Short mmCIF file of C-alpha atoms and ligand atoms in Angstrom, two decimals:
data_model
loop_
_atom_site.label_atom_id
_atom_site.label_comp_id
_atom_site.label_asym_id
_atom_site.label_seq_id
_atom_site.Cartn_x
_atom_site.Cartn_y
_atom_site.Cartn_z
CA THR A 2 8.18 33.04 -5.12
CA ASP A 3 11.48 33.25 -3.39
CA GLU A 4 11.55 36.73 -1.98
CA THR A 5 15.18 37.34 -1.96
CA SER A 6 16.03 36.11 -5.41
CA GLY A 7 12.63 36.80 -7.15
CA GLN A 8 12.71 33.29 -8.55
CA GLN A 9 10.40 30.44 -8.22
CA PRO A 10 11.94 27.87 -5.65
CA ARG A 11 12.60 24.73 -7.40
CA PRO A 12 10.07 22.20 -6.88
CA THR A 13 10.84 19.11 -4.97
CA ARG A 14 11.29 16.13 -7.32
CA VAL A 15 9.71 12.80 -6.27
CA MET A 16 10.30 9.56 -7.77
CA VAL A 17 7.18 7.22 -7.09
CA ILE A 18 8.05 3.68 -7.61
CA GLY A 19 4.99 1.65 -8.13
CA GLY A 20 3.18 4.78 -9.36
CA ASP A 21 0.78 2.62 -11.63
CA GLY A 22 -0.61 0.90 -8.71
CA TYR A 23 -3.55 1.44 -6.31
CA CYS A 24 -1.84 3.75 -3.70
CA GLY A 25 0.94 4.68 -6.10
CA TRP A 26 -1.37 6.34 -8.73
CA ALA A 27 -3.41 8.22 -6.28
CA THR A 28 -0.22 9.55 -4.52
CA SER A 29 1.46 10.59 -7.92
CA LEU A 30 -1.61 12.70 -8.96
CA HIS A 31 -1.93 14.08 -5.54
CA LEU A 32 1.83 15.23 -5.38
CA SER A 33 1.80 16.55 -9.06
CA ASN A 34 -1.28 18.62 -8.22
CA LYS A 35 0.60 19.94 -5.25
CA ASN A 36 3.28 21.01 -7.58
CA TYR A 37 5.93 18.42 -6.96
CA GLU A 38 7.77 17.39 -9.97
CA VAL A 39 6.55 13.66 -10.20
CA ALA A 40 8.32 10.69 -12.01
CA ILE A 41 6.42 7.32 -12.10
CA VAL A 42 8.61 4.20 -12.03
CA ASP A 43 6.74 0.95 -12.63
CA ASN A 44 7.25 -2.21 -14.69
CA LEU A 45 3.44 -2.75 -14.92
CA VAL A 46 3.93 -6.21 -13.36
CA ARG A 47 0.61 -5.65 -11.35
CA ARG A 48 -1.33 -5.53 -14.77
CA HIS A 49 0.49 -8.75 -15.68
CA PHE A 50 -0.73 -10.69 -12.53
CA ASP A 51 -4.22 -9.72 -13.35
CA HIS A 52 -4.04 -11.19 -17.01
CA GLN A 53 -2.19 -14.24 -15.55
CA LEU A 54 -4.72 -15.10 -12.72
CA GLY A 55 -7.70 -13.98 -14.77
CA LEU A 56 -8.69 -10.92 -12.44
CA ASP A 57 -9.75 -7.48 -13.11
CA SER A 58 -10.22 -4.29 -11.22
CA LEU A 59 -13.88 -3.38 -10.33
CA THR A 60 -13.21 -0.05 -12.09
CA PRO A 61 -11.96 -0.04 -15.75
CA ILE A 62 -8.52 1.42 -15.74
CA SER A 63 -6.86 3.15 -18.67
CA SER A 64 -3.16 2.36 -19.72
CA ILE A 65 -0.55 4.33 -17.79
CA HIS A 66 0.24 6.24 -20.95
CA ASP A 67 -3.54 7.60 -21.32
CA ARG A 68 -3.73 8.20 -17.69
CA ILE A 69 -0.63 10.43 -17.84
CA ARG A 70 -1.87 12.22 -21.16
CA ARG A 71 -5.15 12.82 -19.66
CA TRP A 72 -3.67 14.42 -16.45
CA ARG A 73 -1.65 16.76 -18.66
CA SER A 74 -4.66 17.65 -20.83
CA LEU A 75 -6.70 18.60 -17.72
CA THR A 76 -3.98 20.23 -15.78
CA GLN A 77 -1.02 21.20 -18.00
CA LYS A 78 1.16 19.22 -15.63
CA ASP A 79 3.63 16.59 -16.71
CA ILE A 80 4.41 13.38 -15.11
CA ASN A 81 7.65 11.64 -16.22
CA LEU A 82 7.36 8.12 -16.87
CA TYR A 83 10.10 5.34 -16.64
CA ILE A 84 8.74 1.96 -17.48
CA GLY A 85 11.06 -0.86 -15.82
CA ASP A 86 11.85 -3.11 -13.09
CA VAL A 87 13.77 -1.73 -10.01
CA CYS A 88 15.39 -5.29 -9.85
CA ASP A 89 17.30 -4.12 -13.00
CA PHE A 90 19.81 -1.91 -11.50
CA GLU A 91 20.98 -0.65 -14.67
CA PHE A 92 17.56 0.64 -15.56
CA LEU A 93 17.11 2.10 -11.99
CA ALA A 94 20.40 3.78 -12.27
CA GLU A 95 19.51 5.44 -15.52
CA ALA A 96 16.09 6.68 -13.92
CA PHE A 97 18.04 8.01 -11.01
CA THR A 98 20.74 9.90 -12.89
CA SER A 99 18.16 11.25 -15.43
CA PHE A 100 15.57 12.44 -12.98
CA LYS A 101 17.69 13.23 -9.91
CA PRO A 102 14.98 12.74 -7.11
CA ASP A 103 14.93 14.62 -3.87
CA ALA A 104 12.63 12.00 -2.43
CA VAL A 105 11.90 8.47 -3.37
CA VAL A 106 8.50 6.96 -2.44
CA HIS A 107 8.64 3.21 -2.93
CA PHE A 108 5.36 1.40 -3.42
CA GLY A 109 6.69 -0.92 -6.08
CA GLU A 110 6.45 -4.41 -4.45
CA GLN A 111 4.39 -7.44 -4.72
CA ARG A 112 1.89 -6.53 -1.94
CA SER A 113 -0.51 -9.46 -1.60
CA ALA A 114 -0.19 -11.92 1.20
CA PRO A 115 -2.45 -14.66 -0.67
CA TYR A 116 -0.30 -13.94 -3.90
CA SER A 117 2.91 -14.91 -2.03
CA MET A 118 1.27 -18.05 -0.52
CA ILE A 119 0.01 -19.63 -3.92
CA ASP A 120 3.09 -21.75 -4.31
CA ARG A 121 6.89 -21.85 -3.95
CA SER A 122 7.54 -19.86 -7.07
CA ARG A 123 5.15 -17.02 -5.96
CA ALA A 124 6.69 -16.99 -2.56
CA VAL A 125 10.25 -16.78 -3.97
CA TYR A 126 9.14 -14.26 -6.47
CA THR A 127 7.73 -12.05 -3.66
CA GLN A 128 10.74 -11.95 -1.51
CA LYS A 129 13.19 -11.63 -4.50
CA ASN A 130 11.34 -8.78 -6.08
CA ASN A 131 10.65 -7.02 -2.86
CA VAL A 132 13.87 -7.35 -1.04
CA LEU A 133 16.29 -7.06 -3.97
CA GLY A 134 14.29 -4.13 -5.39
CA THR A 135 14.64 -2.23 -2.23
CA LEU A 136 18.20 -3.13 -1.97
CA ASN A 137 18.77 -1.65 -5.48
CA VAL A 138 16.96 1.53 -4.34
CA LEU A 139 19.27 1.78 -1.41
CA PHE A 140 22.32 1.42 -3.55
CA ALA A 141 21.00 3.82 -6.03
CA ILE A 142 20.49 6.47 -3.46
CA LYS A 143 23.95 5.84 -1.94
CA GLU A 144 25.60 6.02 -5.45
CA PHE A 145 23.73 8.94 -7.17
CA SER A 146 21.89 11.03 -4.70
CA GLU A 147 23.25 10.59 -1.16
CA ASP A 148 20.79 13.23 0.22
CA CYS A 149 17.53 11.83 -1.33
CA HIS A 150 14.89 10.83 1.34
CA LEU A 151 13.57 7.22 0.89
CA VAL A 152 9.93 6.94 1.84
CA LYS A 153 9.26 3.27 1.97
CA LEU A 154 5.88 1.54 2.26
CA GLY A 155 6.03 -1.00 4.97
CA THR A 156 3.04 -2.83 6.66
CA MET A 157 1.39 -2.85 10.15
CA GLY A 158 1.68 -6.74 9.34
CA GLU A 159 5.31 -6.55 10.24
CA TYR A 160 4.21 -6.43 13.98
CA GLY A 161 1.68 -9.35 13.99
CA THR A 162 -0.68 -9.51 16.88
CA PRO A 163 1.40 -9.38 20.14
CA ASN A 164 -0.30 -9.43 23.50
CA ILE A 165 1.07 -6.10 24.44
CA ASP A 166 0.72 -2.48 22.78
CA ILE A 167 2.37 -1.94 19.43
CA GLU A 168 4.67 1.10 19.51
CA GLU A 169 5.80 3.07 16.58
CA GLY A 170 8.96 1.11 15.33
CA TYR A 171 10.86 1.01 18.63
CA ILE A 172 10.23 -0.11 22.18
CA THR A 173 12.14 0.63 25.36
CA ILE A 174 12.90 -2.35 27.15
CA THR A 175 14.67 -2.70 30.62
CA HIS A 176 16.47 -6.12 30.78
CA ASN A 177 18.49 -7.40 33.81
CA GLY A 178 18.70 -3.78 35.02
CA ARG A 179 19.90 -2.24 31.84
CA THR A 180 17.66 -0.22 29.38
CA ASP A 181 17.87 0.27 25.70
CA THR A 182 15.53 1.28 22.79
CA LEU A 183 15.30 -1.49 20.21
CA PRO A 184 13.39 -2.28 17.16
CA TYR A 185 10.06 -3.42 17.96
CA PRO A 186 9.77 -7.39 17.65
CA LYS A 187 8.46 -8.55 14.26
CA GLN A 188 6.06 -11.52 13.88
CA ALA A 189 4.92 -11.30 10.27
CA SER A 190 2.63 -13.91 9.06
CA SER A 191 3.02 -14.40 5.29
CA PHE A 192 5.86 -14.66 2.82
CA TYR A 193 4.76 -11.24 1.63
CA HIS A 194 4.61 -9.57 5.22
CA LEU A 195 7.92 -11.22 6.00
CA SER A 196 9.31 -9.63 2.85
CA LYS A 197 8.66 -6.20 4.57
CA VAL A 198 10.52 -7.33 7.80
CA HIS A 199 13.40 -8.06 5.66
CA ASP A 200 13.38 -4.62 3.93
CA SER A 201 13.05 -2.87 7.20
CA ASN A 202 16.26 -4.54 8.52
CA ASN A 203 18.06 -3.64 5.23
CA ILE A 204 17.04 -0.01 5.39
CA ALA A 205 17.74 0.23 9.06
CA PHE A 206 21.39 -1.02 8.46
CA THR A 207 22.06 1.33 5.46
CA CYS A 208 20.89 4.22 7.49
CA LYS A 209 23.45 3.48 10.09
CA ALA A 210 26.22 2.31 7.77
CA TRP A 211 25.76 4.94 4.88
CA GLY A 212 23.83 7.73 6.44
CA ILE A 213 20.84 7.13 4.36
CA ARG A 214 17.71 9.04 5.45
CA ALA A 215 14.51 6.87 5.43
CA THR A 216 10.99 6.92 6.67
CA ASP A 217 9.33 3.35 6.91
CA LEU A 218 5.49 3.94 6.73
CA ASN A 219 3.95 0.87 8.45
CA GLN A 220 0.64 1.11 6.63
CA GLY A 221 -2.57 -0.64 7.66
CA VAL A 222 -5.23 -1.78 5.24
CA VAL A 223 -6.30 0.89 2.78
CA TYR A 224 -9.86 1.36 1.61
CA GLY A 225 -11.82 3.44 -0.67
CA VAL A 226 -11.18 4.52 -4.26
CA ARG A 227 -11.74 8.36 -4.98
CA THR A 228 -9.39 11.13 -4.27
CA ASN A 229 -9.62 14.64 -5.39
CA GLU A 230 -7.54 13.92 -8.44
CA THR A 231 -8.74 10.51 -9.58
CA GLU A 232 -12.32 11.58 -9.58
CA MET A 233 -11.59 14.39 -12.17
CA HIS A 234 -11.93 12.11 -15.10
CA GLU A 235 -12.81 8.48 -15.74
CA GLU A 236 -9.42 8.08 -17.51
CA LEU A 237 -7.91 8.81 -14.10
CA TYR A 238 -9.89 6.25 -12.15
CA ASN A 239 -8.04 4.34 -9.66
CA ARG A 240 -7.92 0.46 -9.61
CA PHE A 241 -10.17 -1.30 -7.07
CA ASP A 242 -9.52 -4.84 -6.26
CA TYR A 243 -12.15 -7.23 -4.88
CA ASP A 244 -10.94 -10.86 -5.66
CA GLY A 245 -9.79 -13.28 -3.20
CA VAL A 246 -6.13 -12.61 -4.02
CA PHE A 247 -5.63 -8.81 -4.12
CA GLY A 248 -8.88 -7.50 -2.71
CA THR A 249 -8.73 -6.30 0.95
CA ALA A 250 -11.24 -6.59 3.63
CA LEU A 251 -13.39 -3.52 3.65
CA ASN A 252 -13.13 -2.96 -0.09
CA ARG A 253 -13.98 -6.59 -0.52
CA PHE A 254 -16.99 -6.42 1.68
CA CYS A 255 -18.47 -3.52 -0.28
CA VAL A 256 -18.33 -5.25 -3.60
CA GLN A 257 -19.77 -8.52 -1.93
CA ALA A 258 -22.71 -6.46 -0.57
CA ALA A 259 -23.31 -4.78 -3.80
CA VAL A 260 -23.55 -8.07 -5.80
CA GLY A 261 -25.51 -9.93 -2.98
CA HIS A 262 -22.65 -12.25 -2.25
CA PRO A 263 -22.52 -12.93 1.53
CA LEU A 264 -19.59 -11.11 3.34
CA THR A 265 -16.71 -13.57 3.63
CA VAL A 266 -15.50 -13.33 7.46
CA TYR A 267 -12.58 -15.65 7.81
CA GLY A 268 -12.79 -17.88 10.86
CA LYS A 269 -14.08 -16.22 14.02
CA GLY A 270 -13.58 -12.59 12.67
CA GLY A 271 -11.83 -11.19 15.58
CA GLN A 272 -8.86 -10.43 13.51
CA THR A 273 -8.06 -6.70 14.18
CA ARG A 274 -6.18 -4.43 11.96
CA GLY A 275 -5.46 -0.62 11.44
CA TYR A 276 -7.27 0.83 8.44
CA LEU A 277 -6.94 3.97 6.57
CA ASP A 278 -8.78 5.92 3.68
CA ILE A 279 -6.84 6.21 0.43
CA ARG A 280 -7.24 9.94 0.87
CA ASP A 281 -5.08 9.57 3.99
CA THR A 282 -2.51 7.39 2.32
CA VAL A 283 -1.78 10.33 -0.09
CA GLN A 284 -1.77 12.85 2.69
CA CYS A 285 0.65 10.73 4.83
CA VAL A 286 3.14 10.32 2.12
CA GLU A 287 3.09 14.04 1.45
CA LEU A 288 3.73 14.77 5.02
CA ALA A 289 6.47 12.28 5.13
CA ILE A 290 8.21 14.10 2.07
CA ALA A 291 7.59 17.55 3.44
CA ASN A 292 9.24 16.61 6.81
CA PRO A 293 12.22 14.60 5.67
CA ALA A 294 14.06 12.20 8.25
CA LYS A 295 17.48 13.40 8.99
CA ARG A 296 20.78 11.94 7.49
CA GLY A 297 21.27 8.52 9.15
CA GLU A 298 17.71 8.27 10.75
CA PHE A 299 15.52 5.38 10.17
CA ARG A 300 12.22 6.84 11.30
CA VAL A 301 9.08 4.53 11.56
CA PHE A 302 5.44 5.78 11.45
CA ASN A 303 2.44 3.55 11.85
CA GLN A 304 0.29 4.78 9.14
CA PHE A 305 -3.46 3.98 9.85
CA THR A 306 -6.33 6.12 11.45
CA GLU A 307 -8.74 3.64 13.11
CA GLN A 308 -8.78 -0.11 14.21
CA PHE A 309 -11.60 -2.53 13.40
CA SER A 310 -11.94 -6.26 13.69
CA VAL A 311 -13.30 -8.10 10.64
CA ASN A 312 -16.67 -8.59 12.38
CA GLN A 313 -16.92 -5.04 13.10
CA LEU A 314 -16.40 -4.21 9.37
CA ALA A 315 -19.08 -6.78 8.34
CA SER A 316 -21.56 -5.13 10.64
CA LEU A 317 -20.97 -1.61 9.39
CA VAL A 318 -21.42 -2.83 5.76
CA THR A 319 -24.60 -4.67 6.74
CA LYS A 320 -25.81 -1.33 8.23
CA ALA A 321 -24.89 0.79 5.43
CA GLY A 322 -26.64 -1.95 2.98
CA GLU A 323 -29.88 -1.62 4.95
CA LYS A 324 -29.85 2.38 4.25
CA LEU A 325 -29.64 1.60 0.55
CA GLY A 326 -32.29 -1.23 0.61
CA ILE A 327 -29.69 -3.93 0.20
CA GLU A 328 -30.07 -7.02 2.34
CA VAL A 329 -26.57 -8.20 3.44
CA GLN A 330 -25.71 -11.61 4.71
CA THR A 331 -22.45 -12.71 6.44
CA ILE A 332 -20.96 -16.28 6.27
CA SER A 333 -17.96 -17.61 8.22
CA VAL A 334 -15.50 -19.10 5.69
CA PRO A 335 -12.95 -21.53 7.05
CA ASN A 336 -9.91 -19.29 7.51
CA PRO A 337 -7.56 -19.99 4.58
CA ARG A 338 -4.63 -18.19 6.68
CA VAL A 339 -2.84 -19.01 9.82
CA GLU A 340 -3.48 -16.16 12.11
CA ALA A 341 -5.01 -15.38 15.60
CA GLU A 342 -8.72 -14.85 15.24
CA GLU A 343 -9.29 -13.64 18.75
CA HIS A 344 -6.57 -11.40 20.06
CA TYR A 345 -5.47 -8.15 21.83
CA TYR A 346 -4.71 -5.28 19.61
CA ASN A 347 -3.81 -1.64 20.47
CA ALA A 348 -1.11 -0.07 18.27
CA LYS A 349 0.05 3.56 18.53
CA HIS A 350 -0.36 5.86 15.67
CA THR A 351 0.47 9.38 16.81
CA LYS A 352 3.52 10.43 14.71
CA LEU A 353 1.80 11.24 11.60
CA ILE A 354 -1.08 13.16 13.54
CA GLU A 355 1.86 15.07 15.21
CA LEU A 356 3.04 16.14 11.62
CA GLY A 357 -0.49 17.58 10.76
CA LEU A 358 -2.45 14.52 9.31
CA GLU A 359 -6.19 15.27 9.39
CA PRO A 360 -7.82 11.77 9.14
CA HIS A 361 -10.81 10.95 6.98
CA LEU A 362 -12.47 8.51 9.55
CA LEU A 363 -14.84 5.78 8.32
CA SER A 364 -18.09 7.48 8.78
CA ASP A 365 -21.52 6.36 7.59
CA SER A 366 -21.45 8.82 4.72
CA LEU A 367 -18.14 7.53 3.36
CA LEU A 368 -19.34 3.93 3.80
CA ASP A 369 -22.65 4.78 1.82
CA SER A 370 -20.61 6.44 -0.94
CA LEU A 371 -18.19 3.45 -1.31
CA LEU A 372 -21.07 0.93 -1.39
CA ASN A 373 -23.00 3.16 -4.04
CA PHE A 374 -19.73 3.22 -6.03
CA ALA A 375 -19.51 -0.80 -5.93
CA VAL A 376 -23.23 -0.71 -7.03
CA GLN A 377 -22.41 1.49 -9.89
CA PHE A 378 -19.87 -0.99 -11.31
CA LYS A 379 -21.50 -4.33 -10.17
CA ASP A 380 -21.97 -5.62 -13.58
CA ARG A 381 -18.19 -5.87 -14.07
CA VAL A 382 -17.92 -8.22 -10.99
CA ASP A 383 -16.93 -11.81 -11.69
CA THR A 384 -18.35 -13.52 -8.59
CA LYS A 385 -16.19 -16.59 -9.16
CA GLN A 386 -13.25 -14.46 -8.03
CA ILE A 387 -14.56 -13.64 -4.69
CA MET A 388 -14.05 -16.64 -2.44
CA PRO A 389 -10.47 -17.20 -1.32
CA SER A 390 -8.58 -19.80 -2.95
CA VAL A 391 -5.07 -19.77 -1.43
CA SER A 392 -4.32 -21.84 1.69
CA TRP A 393 -1.52 -20.93 4.00
CA ARG A 394 -1.39 -24.68 5.06
CA LYS A 395 -1.62 -26.25 1.67
CA ILE A 396 1.14 -24.14 -0.06
CA GLY A 397 3.54 -26.56 -2.00
CA VAL A 398 6.29 -26.79 -4.51
CA LYS A 399 4.16 -27.59 -7.39
CA PRO A 400 3.56 -24.61 -9.59
CA LYS A 401 -0.25 -23.89 -9.53
CA THR A 402 -1.79 -23.02 -12.87
CA VAL A 403 -5.12 -21.40 -13.45
CA SER A 404 -7.70 -23.48 -15.04
CA ALA A 405 -10.42 -21.91 -16.98
P1 NAD B 19 -0.39 -2.39 -6.10
O1 NAD B 19 -0.03 -3.82 -6.47
O2 NAD B 19 -1.67 -1.78 -6.72
O3 NAD B 19 0.87 -1.52 -6.66
C1 NAD B 19 2.07 -1.75 -6.84
C2 NAD B 19 2.72 -1.25 -8.07
O4 NAD B 19 4.21 -1.62 -7.95
C3 NAD B 19 2.16 -2.04 -9.37
O5 NAD B 19 1.94 -0.90 -10.10
C4 NAD B 19 3.43 -2.81 -9.88
O6 NAD B 19 3.40 -2.94 -11.27
C5 NAD B 19 4.63 -2.14 -9.26
N1 NAD B 19 5.85 -3.00 -9.07
C6 NAD B 19 5.79 -4.13 -8.39
N2 NAD B 19 7.15 -4.72 -8.44
C7 NAD B 19 7.70 -3.78 -9.18
C8 NAD B 19 9.23 -3.74 -9.56
N3 NAD B 19 9.98 -4.80 -9.16
N4 NAD B 19 9.62 -2.67 -10.31
C9 NAD B 19 8.73 -1.66 -10.65
N5 NAD B 19 7.54 -1.59 -10.30
C10 NAD B 19 6.98 -2.63 -9.50
O7 NAD B 19 -0.19 -2.36 -4.65
P2 NAD B 19 -0.83 -1.04 -3.62
O8 NAD B 19 -1.95 -1.64 -2.99
O9 NAD B 19 -0.75 0.22 -4.20
O10 NAD B 19 0.36 -1.13 -2.51
C11 NAD B 19 1.50 -0.32 -2.65
C12 NAD B 19 2.49 -0.41 -1.53
O11 NAD B 19 1.73 0.00 -0.33
C13 NAD B 19 3.09 -1.81 -1.48
O12 NAD B 19 4.52 -1.84 -0.90
C14 NAD B 19 2.11 -2.19 -0.23
O13 NAD B 19 2.88 -3.45 0.35
C15 NAD B 19 1.92 -1.25 0.56
N6 NAD B 19 0.54 -1.29 1.40
C16 NAD B 19 -0.56 -1.48 0.64
C17 NAD B 19 -1.76 -1.49 1.41
C18 NAD B 19 -3.14 -1.79 0.84
O14 NAD B 19 -4.09 -2.05 1.46
N7 NAD B 19 -3.38 -1.62 -0.43
C19 NAD B 19 -1.68 -1.44 2.87
C20 NAD B 19 -0.53 -1.31 3.52
C21 NAD B 19 0.76 -1.34 2.73
N1 USQ B 20 -10.20 -11.05 5.91
C1 USQ B 20 -11.45 -11.71 5.95
N2 USQ B 20 -12.07 -11.90 4.87
C2 USQ B 20 -11.90 -11.38 3.74
C3 USQ B 20 -10.53 -10.77 3.48
C4 USQ B 20 -9.71 -10.64 4.55
O1 USQ B 20 -11.84 -12.11 7.02
O2 USQ B 20 -12.73 -11.59 2.74
C5 USQ B 20 -9.23 -10.94 7.00
C6 USQ B 20 -8.00 -11.64 6.84
O3 USQ B 20 -8.01 -12.89 7.16
C7 USQ B 20 -7.07 -10.76 7.78
C8 USQ B 20 -7.61 -9.41 7.67
O4 USQ B 20 -9.07 -9.56 7.05
O5 USQ B 20 -7.15 -11.06 9.08
C9 USQ B 20 -7.04 -8.45 6.76
O6 USQ B 20 -6.89 -9.04 5.39
P1 USQ B 20 -6.70 -8.24 3.99
O7 USQ B 20 -6.64 -9.17 2.97
O8 USQ B 20 -7.61 -7.10 4.08
O9 USQ B 20 -5.22 -7.67 4.38
P2 USQ B 20 -3.66 -8.19 4.34
O10 USQ B 20 -3.74 -9.53 3.84
O11 USQ B 20 -3.09 -7.98 5.78
O12 USQ B 20 -2.86 -7.20 3.28
C10 USQ B 20 -3.29 -5.98 3.00
C11 USQ B 20 -2.53 -5.47 1.78
C12 USQ B 20 -1.11 -5.51 2.22
C13 USQ B 20 -0.82 -4.62 3.49
C14 USQ B 20 -1.64 -5.08 4.48
C15 USQ B 20 -1.80 -4.05 5.76
O13 USQ B 20 -2.84 -6.35 0.71
O14 USQ B 20 -0.28 -4.99 1.09
O15 USQ B 20 0.59 -4.87 3.77
O16 USQ B 20 -3.07 -5.21 4.17
S1 USQ B 20 -1.76 -4.94 7.31
O17 USQ B 20 -2.86 -5.71 7.33
O18 USQ B 20 -1.79 -3.90 8.18
O19 USQ B 20 -0.54 -5.72 7.33
#
């Protein structure tokens, strides 16, 4: 209660774009639980990709309407819903003017690197959807809520794997006797990861030109499925992707171990990335909202908690399997991607910790419970979807269609 006026302070209003997806759904529930006023904006295109490609989440997921109804019946909290495409400016403008957000969290992009490398049309779709969607969000903020804080999901993959330490967004360079702090060089390695670089440039420019306040969260690979809120009821379960297009490294390995499929290490397996638990994704986003960037500031946080190579992940999952009596094999799959398989990697990630992030590190117990979770749903796994099917080198202009 506000002590001077005796009134409840008005809750911060947060628009979550992409709120029906993996990170977005967990974040929407977490923020709603913390008494933020939440609106989900989503065009449900992700559910459509699953249908098109014949994929499905490991966990059965309810429709967005049933999810929100169940949340209301359990908690008496309302989540507002706007179904539509952020590339459609009229729709986005309507959502902005009716909801009047104080902060916008933007998860609503095509987020799979393999999907963006299927064929020309998917590459073009990915960059159009992501770059133009973000541009529309920037225009909506300028036009309708100038003070609104943009919290944008970027990726650690924007930086690539340079042979020097990775800083948080900016690097101070001395060149020919003069010194400046400049955006850290970007070397992304898929049309998807490149879309995030293009977004970062557009956001940085509008912060300077229009005084937009923005935080770019360069997130690492997310793992896990449960959060305090999604485990309250099966209709609140989050999606869990394990297939070769949308599944990500550690989540895939747990499902592979659960069904007795050898772990698919691409190439030499020295590929090192930053990783984080989905419970930390929701925490980081809340910290960014609670500590907004200043007007005109383009702030960059590296959002991950630990670094692992693919080989390290495979060996951790093998050990966790042994404890559950599952024998886990690993195979080296010819790498479908073009990427360094042995490289230096040391990325800074202190800014979110300084704001108060308390990481859930990948302990044995978490890995055991994730593996158990995968075992629980293993009858739903379509093992044909596990091997990678998209080649960075073979991408062409001919549309790829799925055969039965
Ligand atoms: P997801 O595919 O599960 O969710 C994305 C959601 O955005 C979907 O519900 C989709 O329907 C929606 N969407 C896409 N385009 C839209 C549009 N034009 N208009 C409205 N809605 C749209 O993805 P995710 O794993 O939750 O990732 C969310 C964000 O976090 C992405 O920007 C991704 O790049 C980033 N990220 C994810 C990971 C990870 O490991 N999952 C890691 C780092 C960064
Ligand atoms: N890999 C394997 N075997 C597998 C799957 C992946 O060896 O079965 C390797 C990949 O070759 C890559 C690494 O593991 O070197 C990570 O791959 P990934 O599919 O887990 O993650 P990535 O394609 O980078 O994309 C995911 C999300 C994306 C997000 C990114 C964060 O899909 O939205 O931006 O993680 S980051 O990796 O930090 O850029």
